[in-house]
Amino acid sequence: MTTTRETPVRLTQLAHGGGCACKIPPGELEDVLSGLAGPTTAASDSPLLVGMATGDDAAVVALPAPAGGPAQAVVSTADFFTPVVDDPYDWGRIAAANALSDVYAMGGRPVLAVNLLAWPRDVLPFDLAREVLRGGLDIAAEAGCHVGGGHSVDDPEPKYGMAVTGLADPARLLRNDAGRPGVPLSLTKPLGLGVLNNRHKATGERFEQAVATMVALNRDASAAALEAGATCATDITGFGLLGHLHKLARASGVTAVVDTAAVPYLDGAREAVRDGYVSGGTRRNLEWVAPFTDFGDTDPATRLLLADAQTSGGLLVAGEVPGAPVVGELVPRGEHSLVLR
C-alpha cells in the first residue's frame, strides 16, 4: 500500500544513503577488519564467546557463573544510520527496532539501550529530533528495554540509532557459525525493504507495508527459534539476504541452497526493481557475493531482490520457525557457498 503524506522536512533528502543501505560495503569492511581481532578472540578459555572472527550480529561475553545461579552472557551491539523515511517518529522506531534486532539475532533479550544521535543543528529544528527519540523510546518500551540517555553530536548529516546491551543463556545462543548440513532455512520477514525505501526517498511515496515490517520486533521470531531448538541464525539487514547468508554459510563451513520461488517479498518490491529504484548498496552486495554464488537461471530482478539492502529485516534461521516460510536448506560444502534454484 502506498500513500502520500506531506512532512515539513524530507529527512531522506539530507542523507547520501538511507538506512542500512548506507553501510560500508561488506568486502571493503572485511578488508579493513582483517587482522584486527583482539588477542582474546582465539583463546579457547576466553569468556568472549562471539567476537569479530565470523562477523556475527553482536558480541557475546560470558559472565562469571554465580554460585547456584544460572549462567548468563552479555550481548552487546550498536547500530545507527541515516534517515530511511521522511517521518521522524517512524525513523526513530525503525532505527530502534533495527538496533534491538541484533540482540534477538543472537538469541538474547535486550535490557538496556542508549541513544546515538547526530544532528545538523543549524539545518533541522530540534522538535524533529525529539520525534526521532520518541520513536526510539516507544519501540524500546515495547521490547521491555530500558533507555538510559546516550550521546549526541552536531553533524551535517542526521543519524540515529542505539547501542544495546542484552542478556542470553550462553548454552542457547543463535550464532552464524553453527549451521549444519541437512537443516532447513526459515525467513521471518519478507524482502524488498531496500527498493521500497529507495523509491520513497526518490518520490516521497509512503509504503505503509514497509514501515510496518521495519518497526516489527524480531523478539517473537527469536523466541520461536530457540523454542524450536535452533542454534544458528542471523538477521537480514544491509548486506541483503545473499550477503548475510554467505557469511553464515562461510562461517559454518556449509553451502546454502536458496529456493528462490519460496522467498517472500513485500507488495510493490518487484515493481520498484522494474522501475529502477535499486540502491548502490544493493548492487555492491550482489557484486560481492557473485564469486561465491551459483546463480543458475535466476533472473536479474530476482538476484537484485535477494541482494536488496534491508533495514530492520527479519531473522534467517537454520531450522523451522512456526509461521515462517522455509526458503532453502544447508547442505555439505560444495564449490560455492550459495546456490540459487
Short mmCIF file of N, CA, C and O in Angstrom, two decimals, residues 253-308:
data_model
loop_
_atom_site.label_atom_id
_atom_site.label_comp_id
_atom_site.label_asym_id
_atom_site.label_seq_id
_atom_site.Cartn_x
_atom_site.Cartn_y
_atom_site.Cartn_z
N GLY A 253 30.92 -23.45 7.37
CA GLY A 253 31.54 -24.47 6.53
C GLY A 253 30.54 -25.30 5.75
O GLY A 253 30.75 -26.50 5.54
N VAL A 254 29.46 -24.67 5.28
CA VAL A 254 28.42 -25.37 4.54
C VAL A 254 28.10 -24.57 3.28
O VAL A 254 28.59 -23.46 3.07
N THR A 255 27.24 -25.14 2.45
CA THR A 255 26.66 -24.43 1.32
C THR A 255 25.18 -24.20 1.60
O THR A 255 24.50 -25.08 2.12
N ALA A 256 24.70 -23.00 1.28
CA ALA A 256 23.30 -22.67 1.46
C ALA A 256 22.60 -22.71 0.10
O ALA A 256 23.03 -22.03 -0.83
N VAL A 257 21.55 -23.49 0.02
CA VAL A 257 20.75 -23.59 -1.20
C VAL A 257 19.47 -22.78 -0.98
O VAL A 257 18.74 -23.03 -0.01
N VAL A 258 19.20 -21.83 -1.87
CA VAL A 258 18.02 -20.96 -1.74
C VAL A 258 16.98 -21.36 -2.78
O VAL A 258 17.28 -21.44 -3.98
N ASP A 259 15.78 -21.65 -2.32
CA ASP A 259 14.64 -21.90 -3.20
C ASP A 259 14.04 -20.54 -3.54
O ASP A 259 13.25 -19.98 -2.78
N THR A 260 14.41 -19.99 -4.68
CA THR A 260 14.03 -18.60 -4.99
C THR A 260 12.52 -18.42 -5.08
O THR A 260 12.02 -17.33 -4.79
N ALA A 261 11.79 -19.46 -5.46
CA ALA A 261 10.33 -19.34 -5.57
C ALA A 261 9.66 -19.27 -4.21
O ALA A 261 8.50 -18.84 -4.11
N ALA A 262 10.36 -19.68 -3.15
CA ALA A 262 9.76 -19.70 -1.81
C ALA A 262 10.02 -18.43 -1.02
O ALA A 262 9.44 -18.23 0.04
N VAL A 263 10.89 -17.55 -1.52
CA VAL A 263 11.24 -16.33 -0.79
C VAL A 263 10.10 -15.33 -0.89
O VAL A 263 9.65 -15.00 -1.99
N PRO A 264 9.61 -14.80 0.25
CA PRO A 264 8.51 -13.83 0.22
C PRO A 264 9.01 -12.41 -0.03
O PRO A 264 10.11 -12.04 0.41
N TYR A 265 8.20 -11.62 -0.71
CA TYR A 265 8.54 -10.22 -1.00
C TYR A 265 7.37 -9.32 -0.62
O TYR A 265 6.20 -9.73 -0.68
N LEU A 266 7.68 -8.10 -0.25
CA LEU A 266 6.65 -7.11 0.03
C LEU A 266 5.93 -6.69 -1.26
O LEU A 266 6.53 -6.67 -2.34
N ASP A 267 4.67 -6.34 -1.12
CA ASP A 267 3.93 -5.80 -2.27
C ASP A 267 4.65 -4.57 -2.81
O ASP A 267 5.06 -3.70 -2.05
N GLY A 268 4.82 -4.53 -4.10
CA GLY A 268 5.46 -3.39 -4.74
C GLY A 268 6.95 -3.51 -4.92
O GLY A 268 7.57 -2.68 -5.59
N ALA A 269 7.56 -4.55 -4.34
CA ALA A 269 9.02 -4.68 -4.42
C ALA A 269 9.48 -4.94 -5.86
O ALA A 269 10.43 -4.31 -6.34
N ARG A 270 8.84 -5.86 -6.54
CA ARG A 270 9.27 -6.18 -7.91
C ARG A 270 9.05 -4.99 -8.83
O ARG A 270 9.86 -4.72 -9.72
N GLU A 271 7.97 -4.27 -8.61
CA GLU A 271 7.72 -3.08 -9.43
C GLU A 271 8.79 -2.02 -9.19
O GLU A 271 9.20 -1.32 -10.14
N ALA A 272 9.26 -1.92 -7.95
CA ALA A 272 10.31 -0.94 -7.65
C ALA A 272 11.61 -1.30 -8.35
O ALA A 272 12.33 -0.42 -8.84
N VAL A 273 11.92 -2.58 -8.41
CA VAL A 273 13.11 -3.01 -9.16
C VAL A 273 12.92 -2.73 -10.64
O VAL A 273 13.82 -2.19 -11.31
N ARG A 274 11.76 -3.07 -11.15
CA ARG A 274 11.46 -2.83 -12.58
C ARG A 274 11.63 -1.36 -12.93
O ARG A 274 12.14 -1.03 -14.02
N ASP A 275 11.24 -0.48 -12.02
CA ASP A 275 11.29 0.95 -12.29
C ASP A 275 12.63 1.59 -11.94
O ASP A 275 12.78 2.81 -12.03
N GLY A 276 13.59 0.77 -11.51
CA GLY A 276 14.96 1.26 -11.33
C GLY A 276 15.31 1.79 -9.96
O GLY A 276 16.36 2.42 -9.81
N TYR A 277 14.49 1.52 -8.92
CA TYR A 277 14.78 2.05 -7.59
C TYR A 277 15.67 1.09 -6.79
O TYR A 277 15.27 0.57 -5.75
N VAL A 278 16.85 0.87 -7.29
CA VAL A 278 17.81 -0.05 -6.68
C VAL A 278 18.99 0.75 -6.17
O VAL A 278 19.61 1.51 -6.91
N SER A 279 19.31 0.59 -4.90
CA SER A 279 20.39 1.38 -4.30
C SER A 279 21.76 0.86 -4.73
O SER A 279 21.91 -0.30 -5.13
N GLY A 280 22.73 1.74 -4.60
CA GLY A 280 24.11 1.33 -4.86
C GLY A 280 24.56 0.25 -3.90
O GLY A 280 25.33 -0.64 -4.27
N GLY A 281 24.06 0.30 -2.65
CA GLY A 281 24.42 -0.72 -1.68
C GLY A 281 23.96 -2.10 -2.10
O GLY A 281 24.68 -3.09 -1.93
N THR A 282 22.77 -2.19 -2.68
CA THR A 282 22.26 -3.47 -3.16
C THR A 282 23.13 -4.00 -4.29
O THR A 282 23.48 -5.19 -4.33
N ARG A 283 23.49 -3.14 -5.22
CA ARG A 283 24.33 -3.58 -6.33
C ARG A 283 25.72 -4.02 -5.84
O ARG A 283 26.29 -4.99 -6.35
N ARG A 284 26.25 -3.34 -4.82
CA ARG A 284 27.54 -3.76 -4.25
C ARG A 284 27.42 -5.09 -3.53
O ARG A 284 28.34 -5.91 -3.58
N ASN A 285 26.28 -5.32 -2.88
CA ASN A 285 26.06 -6.63 -2.24
C ASN A 285 26.12 -7.75 -3.27
O ASN A 285 26.75 -8.79 -3.05
N LEU A 286 25.42 -7.54 -4.38
CA LEU A 286 25.37 -8.57 -5.43
C LEU A 286 26.75 -8.80 -6.03
O LEU A 286 27.15 -9.94 -6.28
N GLU A 287 27.47 -7.73 -6.25
CA GLU A 287 28.83 -7.86 -6.78
C GLU A 287 29.74 -8.63 -5.82
O GLU A 287 30.56 -9.44 -6.24
N TRP A 288 29.57 -8.40 -4.50
CA TRP A 288 30.41 -9.07 -3.51
C TRP A 288 30.17 -10.57 -3.46
O TRP A 288 31.11 -11.36 -3.39
N VAL A 289 28.90 -11.00 -3.53
CA VAL A 289 28.63 -12.43 -3.40
C VAL A 289 28.77 -13.19 -4.72
O VAL A 289 28.83 -14.42 -4.70
N ALA A 290 28.84 -12.49 -5.84
CA ALA A 290 28.85 -13.15 -7.15
C ALA A 290 29.92 -14.23 -7.27
O ALA A 290 29.63 -15.33 -7.77
N PRO A 291 31.18 -14.02 -6.83
CA PRO A 291 32.18 -15.08 -6.98
C PRO A 291 31.90 -16.34 -6.16
O PRO A 291 32.48 -17.39 -6.43
N PHE A 292 31.02 -16.23 -5.18
CA PHE A 292 30.74 -17.35 -4.29
C PHE A 292 29.38 -17.98 -4.55
O PHE A 292 28.93 -18.84 -3.78
N THR A 293 28.72 -17.57 -5.65
CA THR A 293 27.33 -17.95 -5.87
C THR A 293 27.13 -18.63 -7.22
O THR A 293 27.64 -18.18 -8.24
N ASP A 294 26.38 -19.74 -7.19
CA ASP A 294 25.88 -20.36 -8.40
C ASP A 294 24.46 -19.83 -8.60
O ASP A 294 23.53 -20.23 -7.90
N PHE A 295 24.29 -18.90 -9.53
CA PHE A 295 23.01 -18.24 -9.73
C PHE A 295 22.03 -19.09 -10.54
O PHE A 295 20.84 -18.76 -10.59
N GLY A 296 22.50 -20.15 -11.20
CA GLY A 296 21.63 -20.93 -12.04
C GLY A 296 20.98 -20.05 -13.09
O GLY A 296 21.63 -19.22 -13.71
N ASP A 297 19.67 -20.23 -13.28
CA ASP A 297 18.95 -19.41 -14.27
C ASP A 297 18.11 -18.32 -13.62
O ASP A 297 17.14 -17.83 -14.21
N THR A 298 18.50 -17.92 -12.40
CA THR A 298 17.76 -16.87 -11.70
C THR A 298 17.81 -15.56 -12.48
O THR A 298 18.89 -15.12 -12.92
N ASP A 299 16.68 -14.92 -12.68
CA ASP A 299 16.63 -13.71 -13.49
C ASP A 299 17.26 -12.53 -12.75
O ASP A 299 17.38 -12.53 -11.51
N PRO A 300 17.69 -11.49 -13.49
CA PRO A 300 18.39 -10.35 -12.88
C PRO A 300 17.59 -9.64 -11.79
O PRO A 300 18.16 -9.23 -10.78
N ALA A 301 16.29 -9.48 -11.97
CA ALA A 301 15.49 -8.78 -10.97
C ALA A 301 15.46 -9.55 -9.65
O ALA A 301 15.56 -8.96 -8.56
N THR A 302 15.33 -10.87 -9.73
CA THR A 302 15.32 -11.68 -8.52
C THR A 302 16.67 -11.64 -7.83
O THR A 302 16.76 -11.58 -6.59
N ARG A 303 17.74 -11.64 -8.58
CA ARG A 303 19.08 -11.53 -7.98
C ARG A 303 19.20 -10.23 -7.19
O ARG A 303 19.75 -10.23 -6.08
N LEU A 304 18.72 -9.16 -7.76
CA LEU A 304 18.79 -7.87 -7.06
C LEU A 304 17.95 -7.89 -5.79
O LEU A 304 18.36 -7.37 -4.74
N LEU A 305 16.76 -8.48 -5.83
CA LEU A 305 15.92 -8.54 -4.65
C LEU A 305 16.56 -9.41 -3.56
O LEU A 305 16.44 -9.09 -2.37
N LEU A 306 17.20 -10.47 -3.94
CA LEU A 306 17.85 -11.33 -2.96
C LEU A 306 19.07 -10.65 -2.33
O LEU A 306 19.47 -11.00 -1.22
N ALA A 307 19.63 -9.67 -3.04
CA ALA A 307 20.75 -8.89 -2.50
C ALA A 307 20.31 -7.55 -1.95
O ALA A 307 21.15 -6.77 -1.48
N ASP A 308 19.02 -7.27 -1.98
CA ASP A 308 18.48 -5.97 -1.58
C ASP A 308 18.90 -5.60 -0.16
O ASP A 308 18.74 -6.40 0.77
#
